[in-house]
Amino acid sequence: MTRYTRTKEKRTDPRPAYIPLGVDTEDASYVYHTRTESVYTIEGTTVAYHQSLEGHSINVYMDYVADRRGWADRRLHRTLGDGLEQANPPEAV
């Protein structure tokens, strides 16, 4: 009979382990690691930075990147409406 060892912590977080956040105007990519509540900044093929959110919301970090570098392609939005607006920007009148 095969025995399986279960970890003491049962996973209850429905989110995937990694969530792509987007690409900034300087071509760096951002990935949110949900298990450790931290963000990896990838420049080229190298992890340039690893930042713990230290209890802050991911939205605070997204706003920080928007203010510092700007988003060329933002993948994670505060609301569904924000995401739809980026996907379908209003036409200029």
JSON list of C-alpha atoms in Angstrom, two decimals, residues 82-91:
[
{"chain": "A", "resi": 82, "resn": "ASP", "atom": "CA", "xyz": [-10.61, 49.03, -15.32]},
{"chain": "A", "resi": 83, "resn": "GLY", "atom": "CA", "xyz": [-9.53, 45.96, -17.27]},
{"chain": "A", "resi": 84, "resn": "LEU", "atom": "CA", "xyz": [-12.31, 46.37, -19.82]},
{"chain": "A", "resi": 85, "resn": "GLU", "atom": "CA", "xyz": [-11.48, 50.04, -20.24]},
{"chain": "A", "resi": 86, "resn": "GLN", "atom": "CA", "xyz": [-7.86, 49.21, -21.08]},
{"chain": "A", "resi": 87, "resn": "ALA", "atom": "CA", "xyz": [-8.94, 46.48, -23.49]},
{"chain": "A", "resi": 88, "resn": "ASN", "atom": "CA", "xyz": [-11.47, 48.78, -25.19]},
{"chain": "A", "resi": 89, "resn": "PRO", "atom": "CA", "xyz": [-10.37, 52.39, -24.71]},
{"chain": "A", "resi": 90, "resn": "PRO", "atom": "CA", "xyz": [-13.04, 55.02, -25.43]},
{"chain": "A", "resi": 91, "resn": "GLU", "atom": "CA", "xyz": [-12.73, 56.48, -28.89]}
]
